[in-house]
Amino acid sequence: MKKTGQPTINDVARLSQVSKKTVSRVINRSPLVIEETRQRVEEVIAELGYIPNPQARALALRRNFLIALIHDNPNGQMVLGVQQGLLEMLRGTEFELLLHPVDRGMPDMQEDIRNFLERQRPYGVMLLPPISENDALAALCASIGCRYVRMGSATLDVPEHMVASNDRDVVRGAIEYLIAAGHRRICMIAGPAGFRSAHERQLGYEDALTAAGIAIDRAWIAQGDYRFEGGKRAAERLLDLAPRPTAIFASNDEMAIGTMHIADQRGLEVPADLSIIGFDDTPIASHVWPSLTTVRWPIAAMARAAALKLIGDEEEAAKEAAFFSSTLIRRSSVAPPAT
Amino acid sequence: MKKTGQPTINDVARLSQVSKKTVSRVINRSPLVIEETRQRVEEVIAELGYIPNPQARALALRRNFLIALIHDNPNGQMVLGVQQGLLEMLRGTEFELLLHPVDRGMPDMQEDIRNFLERQRPYGVMLLPPISENDALAALCASIGCRYVRMGSATLDVPEHMVASNDRDVVRGAIEYLIAAGHRRICMIAGPAGFRSAHERQLGYEDALTAAGIAIDRAWIAQGDYRFEGGKRAAERLLDLAPRPTAIFASNDEMAIGTMHIADQRGLEVPADLSIIGFDDTPIASHVWPSLTTVRWPIAAMARAAALKLIGDEEEAAKEAAFFSSTLIRRSSVAPPAT
DNA sequence: TTGTATGCGTTATCAT
DNA sequence: ATGATAACGCATACAA
């Protein structure tokens, strides 16, 4: 117990009259320690308030006790939710959360991530969409020897490395909900090309229409960008259609809110003249007027499961759920179409 | 260059025919290296793609090259903005960002933080409000020997350790804007007791009324909790007043949105019957209808300055701005009072 | 079941 | 200005 004030493994060894190695075994729960010895060592540990030095462990193990969250921030709420879920499970463990956002626009993104991983050598990596869809990134994590979990809107990997939501199914359900309310002219604002989530949600939309015997009209699908302004532009195109749609499904809430603005501008009442459904259940959804019917996906639960996959032993990791159901939150932005 | 594949300082030393220590000096920009030697070493470093191992450095220096963000999540947007600003400055440096949210409700919060700091030994710590107002926490950081910066609504510490916004002044300006529009019965929804930001904003409100010769009526100030529901309750109390206020300043956007809901429920038109101003300029503010006049504070800029204070040398740190001005964003929720 | 010697990759001390 | 050697605190291989 020298200058730093922090007791080390040597102090514990000396006071409990065993070797460092035995203390190390106790710390790492090795079964090769007799109960009596373990007790004595643990008493000394408790008495001293000894905590293993993470830096020293990292050096010796060539691996840090850190979980890295790597993402190309598509959505602040998602990032926050994931952080929260991850941290919830990490709390009380020896793990800490490292943030590493990247820019998928940069050509050296892959190199940046490789560099980061080789330097920090995190214990585990959480990959968020859309970059979680990049197989090369997953391979990179594996090759460096760190555990990883990918989050996505569809199954992209084996359960051990995946937490997926059922975007396609839940969107299908949302559209069927509109159909059941009497809607037939249901348009969709799609997400940006290249996003798996956008693709899955569109598939769900098409599933529902097909099942209901409604022909899919390409003009009914306007591409958005998951942002407010893009949603507004898409909504304008859709509301210019004749006959006008009676309902619009927007692939996320931000675009749905944009749609509400355009409806308001045109003197259209929501939901009387136009029903709207969003996706994400962001805080805005419940605060706009009328409140937005939308899809809530269990981000925090997915993140918690991911954390367990990352830090639990392999059996636990494999057992942890890999598939999560979103639910339709029915609020005030949907009504039967005006006749 | 053994099993890990990563070149070490030994490889560099051998190839450049100097000792480890000299390589170390080059890495750390010691002036005690002759130019010629430095050149040779740097060439080898570049050739090998050598990167110092952070874990080994951390062990030897008893200090990690990590910046820790400690907060008791008061506001998702703020946390995101701070993360973004911090990461922007950390990018390309040897520093990484570690997340450590805490719960100020827990009695052992202080112990938790001490534990965290003693274990991780971060290079610097960023403290967010409201816990940044806790002087004991700042002292703790100092005693452990890690640099820290506190973010707050008022000056709580010397510039070296502080990034502050001018809540009081900007709220005064917002209220004066209402007064200039002709309002006299201006109510306020205050933030929760114990938050310095709530206190400062209320002072700004009082400043403006006093300067305008309007008596401050305690009944005009309803306490909220910075949340939607609390804002609604406070708005109800305020709108029950007779005569009714013509304007309400809410201490944050969430409560302002709650106020808009209550106004709508009561058939009050915003801004014709009731003007509303919020604070924070969250994404919701520009997406509600009518769009919300609110105060925007430069979170990202504050975070960037904080990062520089944390990782820059001491001179730079002291020079970096410690005081940041918020601005009133004038949108559609304010109009002259109906006569 | 426990201990000894050694390695992990860097920085610090103290020579020279 | 540079180098040899010893920390830093823990884990692993191999003995005992």
XYZ file of C-alpha atoms (C1' of nucleotides) in Angstrom:
710
model
C 0.000 0.000 0.000
C 2.337 2.665 -1.216
C 1.914 6.145 -2.563
C -1.372 5.736 -4.352
C -3.156 4.725 -1.199
C -4.825 1.908 -3.071
C -4.175 -1.552 -1.691
C -2.736 -3.964 -4.241
C -2.808 -7.669 -4.637
C 0.496 -7.769 -2.778
C -1.016 -6.212 0.294
C -3.784 -8.756 0.266
C -1.315 -11.586 -0.215
C 0.902 -10.436 2.627
C -1.910 -9.869 5.114
C -3.656 -13.121 4.343
C -0.350 -14.987 4.288
C -0.714 -16.527 0.881
C 0.895 -15.846 -2.468
C -0.268 -13.334 -5.011
C -1.352 -16.121 -7.234
C -3.726 -17.494 -4.659
C -5.267 -14.088 -4.237
C -5.557 -13.883 -7.982
C -7.338 -17.226 -7.964
C -9.778 -16.030 -5.368
C -10.503 -12.913 -7.379
C -11.086 -14.903 -10.517
C -13.203 -17.506 -8.738
C -10.867 -20.323 -9.556
C -12.171 -23.592 -8.091
C -8.619 -24.535 -7.190
C -8.716 -22.807 -3.833
C -9.637 -24.534 -0.629
C -12.591 -23.005 1.146
C -10.657 -22.013 4.227
C -8.038 -20.133 2.248
C -10.669 -18.445 0.179
C -12.437 -17.223 3.270
C -9.302 -15.774 4.779
C -8.377 -14.012 1.580
C -11.839 -12.649 1.091
C -11.883 -11.285 4.594
C -8.686 -9.410 3.981
C -10.020 -8.155 0.672
C -13.126 -6.832 2.347
C -11.176 -5.350 5.205
C -8.779 -3.543 2.926
C -11.451 -2.531 0.477
C -9.185 -3.972 -2.144
C -10.248 -3.604 -5.758
C -8.215 -5.150 -8.575
C -6.566 -2.520 -10.722
C -8.297 -2.587 -14.109
C -5.284 -1.180 -15.925
C -3.006 -3.920 -14.674
C -5.545 -6.582 -15.521
C -5.990 -5.091 -18.952
C -2.284 -5.219 -19.563
C -1.868 -8.770 -18.386
C -4.975 -10.074 -20.122
C -4.453 -7.986 -23.256
C -8.102 -7.109 -22.913
C -9.929 -4.267 -21.310
C -13.008 -4.622 -19.193
C -14.848 -2.138 -21.318
C -17.893 -2.443 -23.517
C -17.762 -0.243 -26.574
C -20.839 1.220 -28.169
C -20.140 1.834 -31.823
C -22.713 3.586 -33.926
C -23.316 6.069 -36.649
C -25.971 8.021 -34.838
C -29.095 7.751 -36.893
C -31.412 8.641 -34.078
C -30.666 10.253 -30.770
C -33.435 8.532 -28.908
C -32.217 5.158 -29.996
C -28.693 5.889 -28.887
C -29.900 7.127 -25.515
C -32.135 4.124 -25.048
C -29.347 1.734 -25.876
C -26.942 3.490 -23.560
C -29.475 3.308 -20.793
C -30.173 -0.384 -21.271
C -26.514 -1.249 -21.517
C -25.553 0.785 -18.472
C -28.326 -0.748 -16.469
C -26.793 -4.186 -16.882
C -23.218 -2.999 -16.552
C -23.901 -1.243 -13.273
C -22.381 -3.122 -10.419
C -20.131 -5.145 -12.671
C -16.507 -4.482 -13.403
C -17.421 -3.246 -16.872
C -17.665 0.307 -18.074
C -19.194 1.755 -21.206
C -17.053 3.368 -23.874
C -18.616 5.499 -26.583
C -17.323 5.406 -30.104
C -19.523 7.028 -32.711
C -18.301 6.898 -36.284
C -19.208 8.428 -39.584
C -20.298 5.947 -42.197
C -19.696 8.626 -44.785
C -15.970 8.533 -44.156
C -14.091 6.086 -46.359
C -11.740 5.175 -43.534
C -14.483 4.213 -41.136
C -13.420 0.601 -41.141
C -9.808 1.567 -40.444
C -10.909 3.907 -37.689
C -12.821 1.146 -36.019
C -10.004 -1.333 -36.420
C -7.650 1.145 -34.852
C -10.012 1.783 -32.008
C -10.486 -1.904 -31.338
C -6.804 -2.733 -31.518
C -5.912 0.074 -29.171
C -8.642 -0.216 -26.603
C -9.169 -3.939 -26.901
C -12.645 -3.743 -25.424
C -14.162 -6.852 -23.972
C -17.263 -6.489 -26.072
C -18.704 -4.338 -28.804
C -22.267 -3.260 -29.420
C -23.038 -2.376 -33.019
C -26.071 -0.209 -33.769
C -27.904 0.117 -37.045
C -27.247 1.007 -39.722
C -23.581 0.046 -39.429
C -24.558 -3.118 -37.590
C -25.649 -4.372 -41.005
C -22.047 -4.313 -42.163
C -20.777 -7.888 -42.083
C -17.173 -6.809 -42.476
C -17.396 -4.929 -39.202
C -18.673 -7.974 -37.400
C -15.880 -10.037 -38.906
C -13.414 -7.417 -37.749
C -14.612 -7.682 -34.167
C -14.371 -11.436 -34.316
C -10.889 -11.389 -35.807
C -9.630 -9.097 -33.069
C -11.139 -11.444 -30.565
C -13.717 -9.277 -28.982
C -17.265 -10.298 -28.423
C -19.879 -8.387 -30.319
C -23.622 -8.012 -30.632
C -25.423 -6.451 -33.543
C -28.720 -4.667 -33.223
C -31.015 -4.644 -36.184
C -34.439 -4.823 -37.739
C -33.949 -8.327 -38.980
C -31.820 -11.332 -38.230
C -28.354 -10.640 -39.594
C -26.327 -13.055 -37.531
C -26.561 -16.016 -35.181
C -28.515 -15.402 -31.969
C -25.324 -15.136 -29.955
C -24.418 -11.993 -31.864
C -27.832 -10.538 -32.495
C -30.682 -8.603 -30.981
C -33.363 -8.079 -33.578
C -36.727 -6.418 -33.680
C -39.616 -7.575 -35.836
C -40.148 -4.453 -37.877
C -41.742 -6.244 -40.782
C -44.376 -7.993 -38.716
C -45.298 -5.046 -36.604
C -45.669 -2.762 -39.600
C -47.861 -5.338 -41.211
C -49.953 -5.253 -38.063
C -50.125 -1.477 -38.144
C -51.311 -1.445 -41.736
C -53.849 -4.139 -40.982
C -55.095 -1.950 -38.177
C -55.717 0.797 -40.732
C -57.395 -1.633 -43.091
C -59.626 -2.873 -40.296
C -60.615 0.736 -39.650
C -61.839 0.880 -43.226
C -58.891 2.414 -45.025
C -57.992 1.289 -48.521
C -55.916 4.135 -49.903
C -52.998 3.762 -47.525
C -49.755 5.417 -48.510
C -46.328 4.961 -47.058
C -43.339 7.194 -46.467
C -40.332 4.924 -46.696
C -36.990 5.344 -44.990
C -33.771 6.063 -46.844
C -32.428 3.472 -49.238
C -29.729 1.300 -47.775
C -31.270 1.064 -44.342
C -32.384 -2.417 -43.541
C -35.035 -1.033 -41.219
C -36.480 0.976 -44.095
C -36.579 -2.126 -46.229
C -38.203 -4.290 -43.560
C -40.869 -1.720 -42.814
C -41.715 -1.423 -46.457
C -41.992 -5.191 -46.729
C -44.432 -5.155 -43.828
C -46.507 -2.550 -45.592
C -46.560 -4.602 -48.765
C -47.373 -7.786 -46.858
C -50.459 -6.205 -45.373
C -51.739 -4.750 -48.617
C -51.148 -7.987 -50.489
C -52.904 -10.017 -47.823
C -55.859 -7.668 -48.030
C -55.975 -7.938 -51.791
C -55.009 -4.325 -52.334
C -52.739 -3.798 -55.305
C -49.454 -2.146 -54.447
C -49.118 1.124 -56.254
C -45.538 2.423 -56.410
C -46.876 5.964 -56.460
C -48.223 5.350 -52.984
C -44.727 4.910 -51.610
C -42.735 8.118 -51.202
C -39.168 7.933 -50.136
C -38.183 9.918 -47.080
C -34.947 10.242 -45.154
C -36.078 9.565 -41.578
C -36.029 13.331 -40.972
C -38.672 15.977 -40.437
C -38.131 17.952 -43.635
C -37.893 14.858 -45.778
C -41.123 13.653 -44.230
C -42.798 16.910 -45.127
C -41.697 16.686 -48.739
C -42.842 13.100 -49.003
C -46.182 13.942 -47.428
C -46.722 16.711 -49.949
C -46.155 14.351 -52.823
C -48.541 11.848 -51.329
C -51.269 14.363 -50.555
C -51.075 15.647 -54.126
C -52.282 12.277 -55.302
C -55.797 11.995 -56.645
C -57.676 10.423 -55.119
C -56.002 11.472 -51.901
C -54.877 8.805 -49.445
C -56.985 8.439 -46.324
C -54.072 7.170 -44.302
C -50.303 7.489 -44.316
C -47.837 5.232 -42.587
C -44.533 7.018 -41.998
C -41.503 4.854 -41.352
C -40.563 6.902 -38.328
C -42.122 9.448 -36.005
C -40.158 12.404 -37.254
C -41.548 11.942 -40.743
C -44.988 11.303 -39.265
C -44.831 14.643 -37.461
C -43.786 16.267 -40.721
C -46.834 14.715 -42.293
C -49.026 16.173 -39.572
C -47.626 19.603 -40.323
C -48.402 19.297 -44.017
C -51.893 18.066 -43.230
C -52.411 21.067 -40.999
C -51.110 23.405 -43.704
C -53.621 21.995 -46.152
C -56.495 22.285 -43.743
C -56.756 18.540 -43.371
C -57.891 17.376 -39.986
C -56.048 14.470 -38.357
C -57.447 11.883 -37.967
C -60.818 12.817 -39.484
C -59.436 13.569 -42.943
C -56.174 11.724 -42.677
C -54.991 8.947 -40.388
C -51.301 8.816 -39.585
C -49.110 6.148 -38.022
C -45.474 6.603 -37.118
C -42.676 4.407 -35.885
C -40.345 4.674 -32.857
C -42.588 6.159 -30.190
C -40.249 9.040 -29.541
C -41.213 11.466 -26.765
C -42.660 13.754 -29.421
C -45.239 11.171 -30.424
C -47.183 11.446 -27.209
C -46.806 15.202 -26.981
C -48.136 16.275 -30.344
C -51.774 17.001 -30.927
C -53.429 14.739 -31.822
C -51.154 12.251 -30.158
C -49.522 9.923 -32.629
C -50.335 6.264 -33.071
C -46.961 4.655 -33.511
C -44.815 1.598 -33.032
C -42.763 1.212 -29.894
C -39.804 -1.075 -29.982
C -38.194 -2.288 -26.819
C -34.827 -0.634 -27.234
C -33.818 -0.792 -23.604
C -34.778 -4.458 -23.332
C -32.796 -5.233 -26.445
C -29.814 -3.373 -25.054
C -30.074 -5.212 -21.760
C -30.115 -8.536 -23.552
C -27.177 -7.422 -25.642
C -25.229 -6.520 -22.529
C -25.838 -9.975 -21.144
C -24.678 -11.550 -24.366
C -21.546 -9.454 -24.194
C -20.534 -9.992 -20.603
C -22.255 -13.223 -19.609
C -20.619 -16.582 -20.060
C -21.198 -18.244 -23.382
C -24.119 -20.346 -22.288
C -25.966 -17.376 -20.909
C -25.153 -15.375 -23.994
C -26.650 -17.961 -26.287
C -29.735 -18.323 -24.134
C -30.485 -14.630 -23.963
C -33.318 -13.609 -26.255
C -32.289 -12.493 -29.713
C -35.671 -11.473 -30.988
C -37.895 -8.736 -29.660
C -41.422 -7.751 -30.493
C -42.432 -4.185 -31.054
C -45.958 -3.109 -30.305
C -48.412 -0.739 -31.868
C -49.297 2.094 -29.509
C -52.809 3.213 -30.383
C -53.346 6.881 -29.763
C -55.402 9.553 -31.483
C -54.054 9.914 -34.984
C -56.056 7.082 -36.501
C -59.792 7.019 -37.220
C -62.007 5.460 -39.871
C -61.822 7.319 -43.178
C -64.421 9.974 -43.920
C -67.029 8.490 -46.248
C 6.291 -8.143 -32.511
C 5.028 -11.357 -31.008
C 1.685 -13.061 -30.858
C -0.586 -10.053 -30.745
C 0.712 -8.793 -34.054
C 0.963 -5.307 -32.625
C 4.423 -3.768 -32.692
C 5.631 -2.660 -29.273
C 8.026 -0.056 -28.075
C 10.702 -2.741 -28.051
C 10.335 -3.335 -31.761
C 10.702 0.357 -32.399
C 13.724 0.579 -30.131
C 15.453 -2.350 -31.751
C 14.852 -1.228 -35.314
C 15.860 2.347 -34.680
C 18.840 1.245 -32.601
C 18.013 3.242 -29.513
C 16.723 2.317 -26.096
C 13.082 1.978 -25.080
C 13.386 5.071 -23.016
C 14.421 7.158 -25.971
C 11.479 5.924 -27.949
C 9.310 6.783 -24.996
C 10.793 10.263 -24.997
C 9.998 10.686 -28.652
C 6.439 9.563 -28.102
C 5.993 11.973 -25.249
C 7.632 14.855 -27.066
C 10.398 15.196 -24.566
C 12.785 18.021 -25.556
C 15.667 15.864 -24.391
C 16.031 14.105 -27.711
C 18.361 15.281 -30.419
C 16.649 16.020 -33.688
C 18.469 13.340 -35.632
C 17.515 10.611 -33.213
C 13.947 11.798 -33.121
C 13.716 11.622 -36.886
C 15.060 8.106 -37.042
C 12.684 6.905 -34.352
C 9.712 8.589 -35.920
C 10.451 6.981 -39.238
C 10.465 3.549 -37.677
C 7.274 4.348 -35.819
C 5.573 5.349 -39.039
C 6.935 2.370 -40.894
C 5.779 -0.078 -38.262
C 2.475 1.672 -37.704
C 3.360 1.523 -34.063
C 0.768 2.778 -31.586
C 1.545 2.964 -27.865
C -0.485 0.500 -25.869
C -2.962 2.493 -23.777
C -3.241 -0.208 -21.133
C 0.478 -0.253 -20.495
C 0.635 3.499 -20.367
C -2.269 3.577 -17.986
C -0.529 1.135 -15.684
C 2.768 2.973 -15.697
C 1.232 6.411 -15.394
C -1.445 5.344 -12.951
C -3.786 7.283 -15.140
C -6.026 6.349 -18.012
C -6.416 8.329 -21.171
C -10.141 8.442 -20.770
C -12.549 11.280 -20.259
C -15.468 10.363 -18.044
C -18.889 11.894 -18.435
C -20.656 11.769 -15.101
C -24.252 12.849 -14.860
C -27.579 12.161 -13.317
C -29.554 12.257 -16.525
C -31.647 15.337 -16.208
C -32.443 15.622 -19.888
C -31.717 13.312 -22.752
C -31.088 16.045 -25.235
C -28.551 17.666 -23.002
C -26.701 14.426 -22.492
C -26.656 13.758 -26.222
C -25.485 17.257 -27.010
C -22.702 17.059 -24.477
C -21.582 13.677 -25.740
C -21.506 15.015 -29.244
C -19.488 18.093 -28.357
C -17.048 16.129 -26.254
C -16.548 13.437 -28.864
C -15.984 15.999 -31.541
C -12.945 17.317 -29.727
C -11.734 13.919 -28.592
C -11.791 12.509 -32.092
C -8.315 12.077 -33.426
C -6.750 12.328 -29.991
C -5.633 9.473 -27.805
C -8.615 10.042 -25.541
C -11.831 8.087 -25.394
C -15.132 8.872 -23.747
C -16.383 6.843 -20.827
C -19.990 7.080 -19.673
C -20.890 6.995 -16.036
C -24.418 8.017 -15.160
C -25.328 8.013 -11.495
C -28.422 8.325 -9.394
C -28.468 11.326 -7.133
C -31.252 9.663 -5.206
C -28.907 6.984 -3.960
C -27.210 7.807 -0.693
C -24.011 6.147 -1.821
C -23.666 8.204 -4.969
C -20.563 9.881 -3.690
C -19.018 6.530 -2.827
C -19.965 5.134 -6.196
C -18.237 7.990 -7.939
C -15.175 7.746 -5.739
C -14.975 4.080 -6.520
C -15.340 4.707 -10.194
C -12.652 7.374 -10.203
C -10.217 5.349 -8.146
C -10.638 2.329 -10.358
C -10.690 3.889 -13.777
C -8.453 6.839 -12.962
C -9.761 8.854 -15.875
C -7.674 11.688 -17.154
C -10.540 14.111 -16.879
C -14.125 14.267 -15.688
C -17.055 16.190 -17.060
C -19.777 16.910 -14.517
C -23.269 17.746 -15.751
C -26.000 19.544 -13.856
C -27.530 19.057 -11.430
C -24.766 17.049 -9.790
C -22.183 19.483 -11.126
C -23.487 21.826 -8.446
C -22.145 19.489 -5.790
C -18.905 20.986 -4.508
C -17.938 17.810 -2.707
C -17.849 15.986 -6.025
C -15.523 18.560 -7.514
C -13.301 18.291 -4.484
C -13.304 14.536 -4.882
C -12.074 14.790 -8.453
C -9.356 17.172 -7.410
C -8.249 14.996 -4.525
C -7.926 11.984 -6.774
C -5.892 14.084 -9.108
C -8.060 14.091 -12.139
C -8.969 17.174 -14.052
C -12.591 18.164 -14.058
C -14.981 20.616 -15.621
C -18.404 21.467 -14.290
C -21.261 22.510 -16.494
C -23.882 24.761 -15.005
C -26.324 27.624 -15.237
C -24.164 29.922 -13.196
C -20.547 30.276 -12.211
C -19.834 27.661 -9.583
C -16.086 27.404 -9.879
C -13.020 29.067 -11.367
C -12.994 29.342 -15.181
C -10.537 26.474 -15.469
C -13.176 24.129 -14.083
C -16.313 25.682 -15.448
C -18.488 26.076 -18.504
C -21.500 28.178 -17.619
C -24.540 29.442 -19.455
C -26.285 32.710 -18.682
C -29.726 31.411 -17.840
C -30.648 34.375 -15.701
C -29.879 36.977 -18.345
C -31.474 35.167 -21.220
C -34.675 34.517 -19.290
C -34.773 38.166 -18.362
C -34.503 38.922 -22.063
C -37.295 36.490 -22.880
C -39.612 38.057 -20.352
C -38.741 41.524 -21.599
C -39.675 40.319 -25.056
C -43.112 39.431 -23.718
C -43.386 42.771 -21.957
C -42.419 44.582 -25.134
C -45.202 42.710 -26.909
C -47.614 44.236 -24.429
C -47.945 41.479 -21.832
C -48.276 42.384 -18.158
C -49.808 39.290 -16.614
C -46.879 36.989 -17.230
C -46.768 33.799 -15.221
C -43.939 31.372 -14.783
C -43.621 27.644 -14.371
C -40.519 27.118 -12.297
C -38.243 24.114 -12.307
C -37.866 21.754 -9.364
C -36.424 23.098 -6.138
C -32.772 22.347 -5.683
C -31.842 22.861 -9.313
C -29.602 25.813 -9.784
C -30.928 26.236 -13.317
C -34.463 26.523 -11.925
C -33.301 29.140 -9.482
C -31.414 31.164 -12.090
C -34.313 31.138 -14.509
C -36.667 32.325 -11.830
C -34.282 35.126 -10.924
C -34.258 36.203 -14.566
C -38.046 36.274 -14.553
C -38.082 38.373 -11.435
C -35.395 40.683 -12.774
C -37.486 41.484 -15.817
C -40.697 42.096 -13.925
C -38.970 44.260 -11.359
C -37.240 46.301 -14.046
C -40.581 46.836 -15.720
C -42.178 47.941 -12.502
C -44.457 44.904 -12.331
C -44.975 43.594 -8.834
C -43.983 39.988 -8.385
C -46.950 37.908 -7.363
C -46.018 34.552 -5.827
C -49.246 33.113 -7.149
C -47.943 33.722 -10.634
C -45.138 31.274 -10.110
C -46.145 27.615 -10.197
C -43.609 24.984 -9.423
C -43.053 22.298 -12.025
C -40.661 19.394 -12.240
C -39.143 19.865 -15.695
C -41.509 17.162 -16.971
C -44.537 17.109 -19.208
C -47.107 16.091 -16.619
C -45.787 18.492 -14.023
C -45.957 21.233 -16.614
C -49.580 20.397 -17.298
C -50.502 20.557 -13.634
C -48.704 23.852 -13.177
C -50.360 25.295 -16.274
C -53.751 24.342 -14.937
C -53.138 26.146 -11.698
C -51.954 29.204 -13.575
C -54.846 29.245 -16.021
C -57.280 29.006 -13.131
C -56.090 32.396 -11.970
C -58.396 35.360 -12.392
C -57.573 37.408 -14.256
C -55.959 34.838 -16.462
C -52.333 35.320 -17.492
C -51.770 36.363 -21.079
C -48.371 34.744 -21.200
C -46.575 31.873 -19.514
C -42.869 31.290 -19.386
C -42.078 27.644 -18.727
C -38.617 26.830 -17.432
C -38.176 24.124 -20.025
C -39.729 22.996 -23.283
C -41.328 19.895 -21.908
C -43.372 21.920 -19.452
C -44.097 24.464 -22.198
C -45.534 21.705 -24.361
C -47.617 20.575 -21.405
C -48.896 24.125 -21.151
C -49.841 24.086 -24.818
C -51.853 20.932 -24.237
C -53.755 22.481 -21.347
C -54.409 25.613 -23.390
C -55.773 23.464 -26.176
C -57.965 21.547 -23.748
C -59.455 24.788 -22.515
C -60.098 26.110 -25.962
C -57.415 28.739 -25.619
C -55.638 29.598 -28.833
C -51.863 29.912 -28.765
C -50.593 32.574 -29.215
C -53.778 34.643 -29.673
C -55.146 33.896 -26.206
C -51.957 32.790 -24.530
C -48.319 33.339 -25.369
C -45.862 30.650 -24.320
C -42.087 30.581 -24.099
C -40.040 27.525 -23.273
C -36.413 26.774 -22.586
C -33.944 24.296 -24.159
C -34.969 24.295 -27.807
C -35.450 20.555 -27.887
C -36.411 19.012 -31.226
C -40.022 19.063 -30.104
C -40.043 22.847 -29.886
C -39.795 23.340 -33.615
C -42.139 20.469 -34.408
C -45.173 21.404 -32.363
C -47.909 23.591 -33.694
C -47.602 26.503 -33.242
C -43.856 26.218 -33.086
C -42.472 27.163 -29.723
C -40.524 30.296 -28.948
C -37.784 29.106 -26.667
C -34.241 29.570 -25.445
C -31.424 27.729 -27.124
C -28.240 27.201 -25.200
C -25.051 26.215 -26.916
C -24.597 22.818 -25.354
C -22.254 21.438 -27.956
C -20.059 24.526 -27.865
C -19.901 24.320 -24.098
C -18.963 20.668 -24.304
C -16.260 21.368 -26.861
C -14.776 24.036 -24.624
C -14.978 21.652 -21.700
C -13.121 19.000 -23.659
C -10.340 21.461 -24.382
C -10.124 22.395 -20.727
C -9.868 18.726 -19.882
C -7.264 17.595 -22.369
C -5.439 20.791 -23.317
C -2.396 21.990 -21.430
C -3.080 24.235 -18.501
C -2.642 27.485 -20.353
C -5.085 26.482 -23.044
C -7.499 25.240 -20.452
C -7.555 28.544 -18.633
C -7.928 30.489 -21.858
C -10.868 28.498 -23.129
C -14.181 30.297 -22.709
C -16.017 29.562 -19.503
C -19.147 31.530 -20.193
C -21.651 30.980 -22.963
C -24.638 32.981 -24.075
C -27.963 31.404 -24.839
C -30.280 32.995 -27.341
C -34.005 33.446 -27.623
C -35.385 31.634 -30.662
C -38.459 33.536 -31.775
C -41.063 31.318 -33.334
C -44.846 31.309 -33.363
C -45.998 30.866 -29.793
C -45.782 34.520 -28.835
C -48.068 37.342 -29.941
C -49.391 40.527 -28.361
C -52.140 39.844 -25.832
C -55.745 40.065 -26.967
C -57.191 43.356 -25.837
C -4.128 -26.984 -3.549
C -0.424 -23.522 -3.519
C 3.871 -20.966 -4.835
C 7.804 -19.169 -8.004
C 9.346 -17.027 -11.826
C 8.247 -14.492 -15.649
C 5.701 -11.596 -18.964
C 2.424 -7.722 -20.371
C 4.244 -2.625 -22.627
C 5.073 1.434 -20.833
C 7.253 5.147 -17.810
C 10.537 6.675 -13.952
C 15.028 6.730 -11.660
C 19.421 7.426 -11.860
C 23.380 6.818 -13.969
C 26.700 8.141 -17.695
C 21.340 13.407 -24.779
C 20.906 8.472 -23.921
C 20.592 3.944 -21.629
C 20.166 0.059 -18.031
C 17.168 -1.292 -14.751
C 13.472 -1.166 -11.895
C 8.734 -0.275 -11.132
C 3.398 -0.464 -12.299
C -0.288 -4.583 -10.590
C -1.926 -8.564 -12.241
C -2.035 -13.217 -14.802
C 0.055 -17.438 -16.683
C 3.191 -21.458 -17.075
C 5.114 -24.559 -14.710
C 6.641 -26.568 -10.394
C 6.093 -28.443 -6.112
